[in-house]
Each structure stands twice: as structure tokens, then as C-alpha cells.
């Protein structure tokens, strides 16, 4: 009886504490004078995501539709308060004008136990700023031109693979094919490795790529509790990536750095630039005229005049940046290329118009794809932009308020430590900004249409000082892939693909249930 009474008392105490804790948490916005979404449960608005009934994309899209009449509105991630910004002008203020108050993403990393997480996307404050200054020179347009031959070489391997599917009943998994292409690109440009994933889908590098993006429950906990301490991460094994991933990528980079240094090898890739930084050298063959302009623009955005150069590029830090390049360029670019091809199969008129532009431009360029030629494909740019509108690289942008901030033209003060959410997919699907938001309509991105729309209603790579540093590379990767596919092949959807496409409920990303399957044939004019 005594044991039962003790257990009952303990459970009652725990229940009352949790009730008090969550009740207190849900009073946050009332205390701040911020309107908030009262359509929530014990789990905030995350119940359906936790139960895998909705994706993050669905969740934030529904929130935006329900709450877009507010310029800013409170929502909950479990018990954590977030402020969703629904006004593009206020988005600009947060991302650019008052960036000093919102320079972090709000995700705590512990570099001593998760070295690959110690990358530019996750670093806070001064650490981020100093590394960003150092890495600015790695993604200038001049550096992209330097890497272009490496990338184009990878695209040549796509054609022999696709010719295997010319038979009437042969289909191929588009996501897998595009992922093999982007794996080869990132392997050669970031790690200096010829991965041959297009020819060999079971190559070691490709296997590691699949492992990185496998859905696991432990990283999901980190998304819901972004400030989790190293103590609890180690205690419960809540690492972002399995130990085999950390070991593989760090050892691969260390081996490549050592080999290049001992043999005085340069390839003109991302790793070369990082090695030069590690050794405090400036490689004349890697310099370009765009570095100063890009750095000046960044320094003006963050309000700094003095350039610090006190970041030590250790092998582990180099590996973390290569890994960020890998996860960003691998998944984002392969998804974009997959959805682009999918929409072209649904709109043969767009596919034919785009192919005509590509073939015409190639013909005027002696049949050769060059770096300069990428600027002469305006319709392809529109198609890519529309793909990234309808299938964004991420449904939201996250920022953290790093010091108390009074919202302009209001009496509301955002408290330090509050998370800020920018609903990218909400803007992308809003008829206020797009004439036909539910359709695939490249004309959303004519010069006239763009001029009528707020700039901050379309942010596929973010904006401001924390804009994706590799945006130029990502676009180049998609453009080169699209050109080499469409100049030689016509695509049609296989009956094996379930329509309409349905996204698998997961923590992040756009994984299509059952995959996207296609047939291809040689293009004949």
C-alpha cells in the first residue's frame, strides 16, 4: 500500500508539474501582446507532424493560409513559442535591415561531439561571421567558372546511363538518377573524388549519401528541441548523424588534404580553396576579380569595415564545410532537377519550348555548353525559378532573436531568445503574389511579373547576410543537368508514378511516396 501511495504521489506531482509548465508556456504570447494561433494541443501545432499525418510543408502552409491576415503571429513548436512573419516588408527588415538582431538560426551545436555540424549553416554569432568572411571567396562567379569544367564532365556520364532505358517497358527512378548525378558533382567539386555514382549506383560515396538522408527518429528530437545540451545528446545518443558518417567524411577529407599537400596537387575545386586557407596561402591560379566585390557587399550588409582572419581551418572544420556542401548540393539540387523533369512531362508544351531554347542556344555556341552560355537561357531560368517556387528547398526560414527587438510600427517587443519563422511556402502559394499559384506556370517569372511582386515574397535560397553561400553553384548544377538531359532526350511519365504526387510525412525534405518514374527516348527534331 505504501509503495502504491508513493507511486501515485510521484505520478500526480509529475502530471501537475507538466500541466503547470505547459500552461505557463502557452501564456507567452498573451504576456507579449502578440496575437497567436490558439488551434493547438498539448503538443502545440505539431501533433499531426509527430503522428506523421502531415509534413512540415503542409503544416506551415496551412498555418499561413489560416493566419496570413496578421503581419506577424505567434505559433508553438511543441511548447516553444515562435513568431511567424507573414509580411514580405517585415521579412526584409528582419533578414537585412535589422539583421544584427536576428543573425542566428537558433540551432545549438556541440562541435566536440558532432564535428560535421560545425559548419557555416549552424554556427552562431561571431563564429559564423568570421567563417563566412573567410569563405566568401570560395563561391564567387569567378570560382564557379573555374569549377564549371569539373561539373560539366560529370554531366557527360548521364547520357550513357539513360540510353539503357530506351525500350518501351523500361522505366527509371528519376530521384535516384538525379541524386547519382549530384553525388558525382559534389564528390568531384567538394571532395576531389571521382565517385562514378552514375555508372555504379552502389558506389561507397552514393551509399553514404543515402545513409545521410535516411529518416531517423533521433535527429527529429533535435529538431523539436534545438537547444538540447551535449549531456543529453550523449546520454540518449541523439546525434544528428551516425558515427559511421562522421568517421567516413572526416577521414576522407583528411586523406585528400594530406595527399594534395604532400604531392602539391591543385584541381581548382572547393577543397583546394579550403586547403589554401588552412595553409594561409593565396593561390594565384585560384584568384579572381570578383572576390573583393563579394566581400565588400557582405561586409556592408553586416555593418563591418574590418576583416578578421583568425579562423583556424583545421581538418575537422574543412570536413564540416565539405559536408555542408554535400548535403546542400546533393539533396536540394537533385530534388529540383527531379521536380523540373516531372513538371515537363506534365506540360509537353513547356518541355518543347525549353528544348528549343536549349538547342538554339547550343547551335549559336558551336554546340558547346560553356559557362557564359548559362546566361543566355532566360526561359530555363524561368522554369527553374517556378520549380523552386512550387517545390521549395525548404518550407521555412528560421532565425533567432538575439536581443530584445521592437517591431516597427507597433508596440510589440520580441524577447531575446524567441524563434522567428518565415513561411516561404506560404508566400509561394499565395494568389496575392502569383497569378496561378496551384499551376506550374513559368510566366510567374517574366520581368514584368517579378517587378509587380515584393522581392521578399520569393526567397528560394534565403536572403541577406545568411543567404545560401552556394546559390550560384546550386543553380549551375541544375542548369547544366537540365541542358544535357533535354538536348538529347524527351521524357514522359511512367504509369508506375502515382498521381497526384504525395509527399512522405517526414521531418524535412520532399520525398515522394512511391517515387517518380519516367520513360525516356532519344530526341528527334
PDB file of N, CA and C in Angstrom, residues 213-289:
ATOM      1  N   UNK A 213      20.551  10.785 -45.584  1.00  0.00           N
ATOM      2  CA  UNK A 213      19.185  11.276 -45.714  1.00  0.00           C
ATOM      3  C   UNK A 213      18.130  10.242 -45.338  1.00  0.00           C
ATOM      4  N   UNK A 214      18.535   9.163 -44.708  1.00  0.00           N
ATOM      5  CA  UNK A 214      17.550   8.230 -44.190  1.00  0.00           C
ATOM      6  C   UNK A 214      16.816   8.868 -43.015  1.00  0.00           C
ATOM      7  N   UNK A 215      15.505   8.671 -42.952  1.00  0.00           N
ATOM      8  CA  UNK A 215      14.721   9.234 -41.852  1.00  0.00           C
ATOM      9  C   UNK A 215      14.982   8.441 -40.582  1.00  0.00           C
ATOM     10  N   UNK A 216      15.446   9.135 -39.548  1.00  0.00           N
ATOM     11  CA  UNK A 216      15.724   8.508 -38.255  1.00  0.00           C
ATOM     12  C   UNK A 216      15.055   9.349 -37.162  1.00  0.00           C
ATOM     13  N   UNK A 217      14.604   8.678 -36.125  1.00  0.00           N
ATOM     14  CA  UNK A 217      13.844   9.402 -35.110  1.00  0.00           C
ATOM     15  C   UNK A 217      14.718  10.275 -34.228  1.00  0.00           C
ATOM     16  N   UNK A 218      15.967   9.904 -34.044  1.00  0.00           N
ATOM     17  CA  UNK A 218      16.816  10.690 -33.133  1.00  0.00           C
ATOM     18  C   UNK A 218      17.063  12.111 -33.622  1.00  0.00           C
ATOM     19  N   UNK A 219      17.392  12.320 -34.911  1.00  0.00           N
ATOM     20  CA  UNK A 219      17.522  13.705 -35.376  1.00  0.00           C
ATOM     21  C   UNK A 219      16.220  14.500 -35.268  1.00  0.00           C
ATOM     22  N   UNK A 220      15.067  13.812 -35.347  1.00  0.00           N
ATOM     23  CA  UNK A 220      13.791  14.514 -35.219  1.00  0.00           C
ATOM     24  C   UNK A 220      13.661  15.151 -33.834  1.00  0.00           C
ATOM     25  N   UNK A 221      14.169  14.461 -32.823  1.00  0.00           N
ATOM     26  CA  UNK A 221      14.133  15.010 -31.465  1.00  0.00           C
ATOM     27  C   UNK A 221      14.906  16.323 -31.421  1.00  0.00           C
ATOM     28  N   UNK A 222      16.035  16.361 -32.144  1.00  0.00           N
ATOM     29  CA  UNK A 222      16.862  17.578 -32.163  1.00  0.00           C
ATOM     30  C   UNK A 222      16.131  18.735 -32.833  1.00  0.00           C
ATOM     31  N   UNK A 223      15.300  18.434 -33.820  1.00  0.00           N
ATOM     32  CA  UNK A 223      14.540  19.489 -34.489  1.00  0.00           C
ATOM     33  C   UNK A 223      13.506  20.080 -33.531  1.00  0.00           C
ATOM     34  N   UNK A 224      12.872  19.236 -32.745  1.00  0.00           N
ATOM     35  CA  UNK A 224      11.863  19.723 -31.811  1.00  0.00           C
ATOM     36  C   UNK A 224      12.480  20.360 -30.569  1.00  0.00           C
ATOM     37  N   UNK A 225      13.723  19.972 -30.249  1.00  0.00           N
ATOM     38  CA  UNK A 225      14.428  20.548 -29.101  1.00  0.00           C
ATOM     39  C   UNK A 225      15.796  21.058 -29.567  1.00  0.00           C
ATOM     40  N   UNK A 226      15.817  22.207 -30.264  1.00  0.00           N
ATOM     41  CA  UNK A 226      17.045  22.679 -30.907  1.00  0.00           C
ATOM     42  C   UNK A 226      18.139  23.104 -29.939  1.00  0.00           C
ATOM     43  N   UNK A 227      17.802  23.330 -28.669  1.00  0.00           N
ATOM     44  CA  UNK A 227      18.805  23.786 -27.700  1.00  0.00           C
ATOM     45  C   UNK A 227      19.248  22.674 -26.754  1.00  0.00           C
ATOM     46  N   UNK A 228      19.064  21.438 -27.159  1.00  0.00           N
ATOM     47  CA  UNK A 228      19.394  20.301 -26.309  1.00  0.00           C
ATOM     48  C   UNK A 228      20.879  20.315 -25.943  1.00  0.00           C
ATOM     49  N   UNK A 229      21.193  20.041 -24.692  1.00  0.00           N
ATOM     50  CA  UNK A 229      22.581  20.094 -24.223  1.00  0.00           C
ATOM     51  C   UNK A 229      23.350  18.852 -24.670  1.00  0.00           C
ATOM     52  N   UNK A 230      24.674  18.987 -24.706  1.00  0.00           N
ATOM     53  CA  UNK A 230      25.548  17.874 -25.092  1.00  0.00           C
ATOM     54  C   UNK A 230      25.377  16.697 -24.135  1.00  0.00           C
ATOM     55  N   UNK A 231      25.096  16.995 -22.878  1.00  0.00           N
ATOM     56  CA  UNK A 231      24.914  15.941 -21.869  1.00  0.00           C
ATOM     57  C   UNK A 231      23.803  14.980 -22.280  1.00  0.00           C
ATOM     58  N   UNK A 232      22.653  15.525 -22.678  1.00  0.00           N
ATOM     59  CA  UNK A 232      21.514  14.675 -23.037  1.00  0.00           C
ATOM     60  C   UNK A 232      21.693  14.046 -24.415  1.00  0.00           C
ATOM     61  N   UNK A 233      22.383  14.737 -25.295  1.00  0.00           N
ATOM     62  CA  UNK A 233      22.664  14.155 -26.608  1.00  0.00           C
ATOM     63  C   UNK A 233      23.500  12.890 -26.448  1.00  0.00           C
ATOM     64  N   UNK A 234      24.529  12.973 -25.628  1.00  0.00           N
ATOM     65  CA  UNK A 234      25.396  11.807 -25.406  1.00  0.00           C
ATOM     66  C   UNK A 234      24.671  10.717 -24.611  1.00  0.00           C
ATOM     67  N   UNK A 235      23.881  11.141 -23.626  1.00  0.00           N
ATOM     68  CA  UNK A 235      23.197  10.172 -22.772  1.00  0.00           C
ATOM     69  C   UNK A 235      22.220   9.311 -23.563  1.00  0.00           C
ATOM     70  N   UNK A 236      21.477   9.944 -24.480  1.00  0.00           N
ATOM     71  CA  UNK A 236      20.450   9.220 -25.235  1.00  0.00           C
ATOM     72  C   UNK A 236      20.858   8.938 -26.685  1.00  0.00           C
ATOM     73  N   UNK A 237      22.079   9.288 -27.045  1.00  0.00           N
ATOM     74  CA  UNK A 237      22.572   9.017 -28.393  1.00  0.00           C
ATOM     75  C   UNK A 237      21.839   9.787 -29.472  1.00  0.00           C
ATOM     76  N   UNK A 238      21.446  11.027 -29.183  1.00  0.00           N
ATOM     77  CA  UNK A 238      20.626  11.815 -30.109  1.00  0.00           C
ATOM     78  C   UNK A 238      21.490  12.607 -31.105  1.00  0.00           C
ATOM     79  N   UNK A 239      22.379  11.919 -31.767  1.00  0.00           N
ATOM     80  CA  UNK A 239      23.280  12.581 -32.709  1.00  0.00           C
ATOM     81  C   UNK A 239      22.561  12.841 -34.035  1.00  0.00           C
ATOM     82  N   UNK A 240      22.962  13.927 -34.695  1.00  0.00           N
ATOM     83  CA  UNK A 240      22.372  14.259 -35.983  1.00  0.00           C
ATOM     84  C   UNK A 240      22.685  13.207 -37.033  1.00  0.00           C
ATOM     85  N   UNK A 241      23.919  12.668 -36.984  1.00  0.00           N
ATOM     86  CA  UNK A 241      24.355  11.689 -37.965  1.00  0.00           C
ATOM     87  C   UNK A 241      25.027  10.517 -37.257  1.00  0.00           C
ATOM     88  N   UNK A 242      24.879   9.308 -37.803  1.00  0.00           N
ATOM     89  CA  UNK A 242      25.540   8.149 -37.208  1.00  0.00           C
ATOM     90  C   UNK A 242      27.060   8.335 -37.196  1.00  0.00           C
ATOM     91  N   UNK A 243      27.708   7.647 -36.295  1.00  0.00           N
ATOM     92  CA  UNK A 243      29.161   7.772 -36.165  1.00  0.00           C
ATOM     93  C   UNK A 243      29.877   7.369 -37.448  1.00  0.00           C
ATOM     94  N   UNK A 244      29.334   6.416 -38.180  1.00  0.00           N
ATOM     95  CA  UNK A 244      29.985   5.994 -39.420  1.00  0.00           C
ATOM     96  C   UNK A 244      30.034   7.133 -40.439  1.00  0.00           C
ATOM     97  N   UNK A 245      29.013   8.009 -40.422  1.00  0.00           N
ATOM     98  CA  UNK A 245      29.008   9.158 -41.325  1.00  0.00           C
ATOM     99  C   UNK A 245      30.098  10.147 -40.928  1.00  0.00           C
ATOM    100  N   UNK A 246      30.177  10.463 -39.635  1.00  0.00           N
ATOM    101  CA  UNK A 246      31.232  11.359 -39.153  1.00  0.00           C
ATOM    102  C   UNK A 246      32.604  10.820 -39.514  1.00  0.00           C
ATOM    103  N   UNK A 247      32.830   9.556 -39.227  1.00  0.00           N
ATOM    104  CA  UNK A 247      34.152   8.957 -39.479  1.00  0.00           C
ATOM    105  C   UNK A 247      34.479   8.953 -40.972  1.00  0.00           C
ATOM    106  N   UNK A 248      33.501   8.593 -41.800  1.00  0.00           N
ATOM    107  CA  UNK A 248      33.763   8.474 -43.233  1.00  0.00           C
ATOM    108  C   UNK A 248      34.143   9.815 -43.848  1.00  0.00           C
ATOM    109  N   UNK A 249      33.342  10.829 -43.598  1.00  0.00           N
ATOM    110  CA  UNK A 249      33.591  12.115 -44.250  1.00  0.00           C
ATOM    111  C   UNK A 249      34.830  12.813 -43.690  1.00  0.00           C
ATOM    112  N   UNK A 250      35.036  12.715 -42.393  1.00  0.00           N
ATOM    113  CA  UNK A 250      36.226  13.356 -41.815  1.00  0.00           C
ATOM    114  C   UNK A 250      37.486  12.662 -42.294  1.00  0.00           C
ATOM    115  N   UNK A 251      37.494  11.337 -42.289  1.00  0.00           N
ATOM    116  CA  UNK A 251      38.688  10.605 -42.744  1.00  0.00           C
ATOM    117  C   UNK A 251      38.938  10.808 -44.237  1.00  0.00           C
ATOM    118  N   UNK A 252      37.858  10.872 -45.029  1.00  0.00           N
ATOM    119  CA  UNK A 252      38.009  11.105 -46.468  1.00  0.00           C
ATOM    120  C   UNK A 252      38.672  12.446 -46.729  1.00  0.00           C
ATOM    121  N   UNK A 253      38.200  13.488 -46.045  1.00  0.00           N
ATOM    122  CA  UNK A 253      38.768  14.818 -46.241  1.00  0.00           C
ATOM    123  C   UNK A 253      40.204  14.870 -45.736  1.00  0.00           C
ATOM    124  N   UNK A 254      40.469  14.294 -44.588  1.00  0.00           N
ATOM    125  CA  UNK A 254      41.839  14.298 -44.060  1.00  0.00           C
ATOM    126  C   UNK A 254      42.804  13.616 -45.030  1.00  0.00           C
ATOM    127  N   UNK A 255      42.388  12.493 -45.584  1.00  0.00           N
ATOM    128  CA  UNK A 255      43.249  11.766 -46.526  1.00  0.00           C
ATOM    129  C   UNK A 255      43.501  12.595 -47.790  1.00  0.00           C
ATOM    130  N   UNK A 256      42.448  13.258 -48.300  1.00  0.00           N
ATOM    131  CA  UNK A 256      42.614  14.048 -49.515  1.00  0.00           C
ATOM    132  C   UNK A 256      43.484  15.271 -49.273  1.00  0.00           C
ATOM    133  N   UNK A 257      43.316  15.908 -48.123  1.00  0.00           N
ATOM    134  CA  UNK A 257      44.148  17.073 -47.783  1.00  0.00           C
ATOM    135  C   UNK A 257      45.615  16.664 -47.689  1.00  0.00           C
ATOM    136  N   UNK A 258      45.868  15.570 -47.007  1.00  0.00           N
ATOM    137  CA  UNK A 258      47.242  15.097 -46.857  1.00  0.00           C
ATOM    138  C   UNK A 258      47.855  14.746 -48.209  1.00  0.00           C
ATOM    139  N   UNK A 259      47.092  14.056 -49.042  1.00  0.00           N
ATOM    140  CA  UNK A 259      47.601  13.645 -50.355  1.00  0.00           C
ATOM    141  C   UNK A 259      47.937  14.852 -51.225  1.00  0.00           C
ATOM    142  N   UNK A 260      47.058  15.843 -51.225  1.00  0.00           N
ATOM    143  CA  UNK A 260      47.301  17.020 -52.071  1.00  0.00           C
ATOM    144  C   UNK A 260      48.485  17.843 -51.557  1.00  0.00           C
ATOM    145  N   UNK A 261      48.580  17.963 -50.250  1.00  0.00           N
ATOM    146  CA  UNK A 261      49.682  18.745 -49.695  1.00  0.00           C
ATOM    147  C   UNK A 261      51.028  18.067 -49.950  1.00  0.00           C
ATOM    148  N   UNK A 262      51.058  16.754 -49.790  1.00  0.00           N
ATOM    149  CA  UNK A 262      52.320  16.033 -49.983  1.00  0.00           C
ATOM    150  C   UNK A 262      52.746  15.998 -51.443  1.00  0.00           C
ATOM    151  N   UNK A 263      51.776  16.053 -52.363  1.00  0.00           N
ATOM    152  CA  UNK A 263      52.095  15.950 -53.789  1.00  0.00           C
ATOM    153  C   UNK A 263      51.909  17.265 -54.546  1.00  0.00           C
ATOM    154  N   UNK A 264      51.631  18.336 -53.792  1.00  0.00           N
ATOM    155  CA  UNK A 264      51.499  19.668 -54.385  1.00  0.00           C
ATOM    156  C   UNK A 264      50.496  19.671 -55.541  1.00  0.00           C
ATOM    157  N   UNK A 265      49.289  19.110 -55.275  1.00  0.00           N
ATOM    158  CA  UNK A 265      48.256  18.961 -56.303  1.00  0.00           C
ATOM    159  C   UNK A 265      47.169  20.014 -56.108  1.00  0.00           C
ATOM    160  N   UNK A 266      46.757  20.663 -57.194  1.00  0.00           N
ATOM    161  CA  UNK A 266      45.582  21.535 -57.180  1.00  0.00           C
ATOM    162  C   UNK A 266      44.688  21.160 -58.358  1.00  0.00           C
ATOM    163  N   UNK A 267      43.342  21.172 -58.101  1.00  0.00           N
ATOM    164  CA  UNK A 267      42.378  20.815 -59.150  1.00  0.00           C
ATOM    165  C   UNK A 267      41.432  21.965 -59.476  1.00  0.00           C
ATOM    166  N   UNK A 268      41.540  23.067 -58.728  1.00  0.00           N
ATOM    167  CA  UNK A 268      40.612  24.161 -58.958  1.00  0.00           C
ATOM    168  C   UNK A 268      39.240  23.905 -58.381  1.00  0.00           C
ATOM    169  N   UNK A 269      39.146  23.147 -57.288  1.00  0.00           N
ATOM    170  CA  UNK A 269      37.844  22.837 -56.696  1.00  0.00           C
ATOM    171  C   UNK A 269      37.730  23.461 -55.305  1.00  0.00           C
ATOM    172  N   UNK A 270      36.603  23.187 -54.659  1.00  0.00           N
ATOM    173  CA  UNK A 270      36.318  23.742 -53.337  1.00  0.00           C
ATOM    174  C   UNK A 270      37.371  23.327 -52.313  1.00  0.00           C
ATOM    175  N   UNK A 271      37.797  22.086 -52.365  1.00  0.00           N
ATOM    176  CA  UNK A 271      38.783  21.599 -51.404  1.00  0.00           C
ATOM    177  C   UNK A 271      40.105  22.334 -51.559  1.00  0.00           C
ATOM    178  N   UNK A 272      40.497  22.641 -52.781  1.00  0.00           N
ATOM    179  CA  UNK A 272      41.720  23.420 -52.994  1.00  0.00           C
ATOM    180  C   UNK A 272      41.668  24.749 -52.253  1.00  0.00           C
ATOM    181  N   UNK A 273      40.528  25.404 -52.331  1.00  0.00           N
ATOM    182  CA  UNK A 273      40.374  26.708 -51.696  1.00  0.00           C
ATOM    183  C   UNK A 273      40.476  26.593 -50.179  1.00  0.00           C
ATOM    184  N   UNK A 274      39.887  25.547 -49.608  1.00  0.00           N
ATOM    185  CA  UNK A 274      39.946  25.349 -48.168  1.00  0.00           C
ATOM    186  C   UNK A 274      41.362  24.999 -47.706  1.00  0.00           C
ATOM    187  N   UNK A 275      42.071  24.209 -48.507  1.00  0.00           N
ATOM    188  CA  UNK A 275      43.457  23.866 -48.165  1.00  0.00           C
ATOM    189  C   UNK A 275      44.332  25.117 -48.186  1.00  0.00           C
ATOM    190  N   UNK A 276      44.109  25.980 -49.169  1.00  0.00           N
ATOM    191  CA  UNK A 276      44.872  27.235 -49.238  1.00  0.00           C
ATOM    192  C   UNK A 276      44.612  28.081 -48.001  1.00  0.00           C
ATOM    193  N   UNK A 277      43.361  28.111 -47.546  1.00  0.00           N
ATOM    194  CA  UNK A 277      43.038  28.862 -46.322  1.00  0.00           C
ATOM    195  C   UNK A 277      43.720  28.238 -45.106  1.00  0.00           C
ATOM    196  N   UNK A 278      43.731  26.927 -45.071  1.00  0.00           N
ATOM    197  CA  UNK A 278      44.370  26.218 -43.956  1.00  0.00           C
ATOM    198  C   UNK A 278      45.847  26.589 -43.847  1.00  0.00           C
ATOM    199  N   UNK A 279      46.494  26.717 -44.985  1.00  0.00           N
ATOM    200  CA  UNK A 279      47.934  26.992 -45.002  1.00  0.00           C
ATOM    201  C   UNK A 279      48.255  28.475 -45.159  1.00  0.00           C
ATOM    202  N   UNK A 280      47.193  29.310 -45.037  1.00  0.00           N
ATOM    203  CA  UNK A 280      47.356  30.769 -45.116  1.00  0.00           C
ATOM    204  C   UNK A 280      48.070  31.178 -46.398  1.00  0.00           C
ATOM    205  N   UNK A 281      47.613  30.591 -47.506  1.00  0.00           N
ATOM    206  CA  UNK A 281      48.204  30.895 -48.798  1.00  0.00           C
ATOM    207  C   UNK A 281      47.137  31.474 -49.728  1.00  0.00           C
ATOM    208  N   UNK A 282      47.583  32.233 -50.693  1.00  0.00           N
ATOM    209  CA  UNK A 282      46.724  32.694 -51.772  1.00  0.00           C
ATOM    210  C   UNK A 282      47.246  32.095 -53.057  1.00  0.00           C
ATOM    211  N   UNK A 283      46.458  31.211 -53.638  1.00  0.00           N
ATOM    212  CA  UNK A 283      46.882  30.566 -54.869  1.00  0.00           C
ATOM    213  C   UNK A 283      46.540  31.468 -56.049  1.00  0.00           C
ATOM    214  N   UNK A 284      47.571  31.916 -56.739  1.00  0.00           N
ATOM    215  CA  UNK A 284      47.357  32.852 -57.834  1.00  0.00           C
ATOM    216  C   UNK A 284      46.386  32.293 -58.870  1.00  0.00           C
ATOM    217  N   UNK A 285      46.497  31.010 -59.158  1.00  0.00           N
ATOM    218  CA  UNK A 285      45.637  30.425 -60.189  1.00  0.00           C
ATOM    219  C   UNK A 285      44.176  30.347 -59.754  1.00  0.00           C
ATOM    220  N   UNK A 286      43.933  30.539 -58.424  1.00  0.00           N
ATOM    221  CA  UNK A 286      42.572  30.434 -57.915  1.00  0.00           C
ATOM    222  C   UNK A 286      41.945  31.801 -57.623  1.00  0.00           C
ATOM    223  N   UNK A 287      42.706  32.871 -57.823  1.00  0.00           N
ATOM    224  CA  UNK A 287      42.184  34.205 -57.557  1.00  0.00           C
ATOM    225  C   UNK A 287      41.301  34.681 -58.719  1.00  0.00           C
ATOM    226  N   UNK A 288      40.321  35.517 -58.390  1.00  0.00           N
ATOM    227  CA  UNK A 288      39.516  36.103 -59.453  1.00  0.00           C
ATOM    228  C   UNK A 288      39.087  37.502 -59.043  1.00  0.00           C
ATOM    229  N   UNK A 289      38.652  38.260 -60.015  1.00  0.00           N
ATOM    230  CA  UNK A 289      38.376  39.674 -59.816  1.00  0.00           C
ATOM    231  C   UNK A 289      37.101  39.942 -59.026  1.00  0.00           C
TER     232      UNK A 289
END
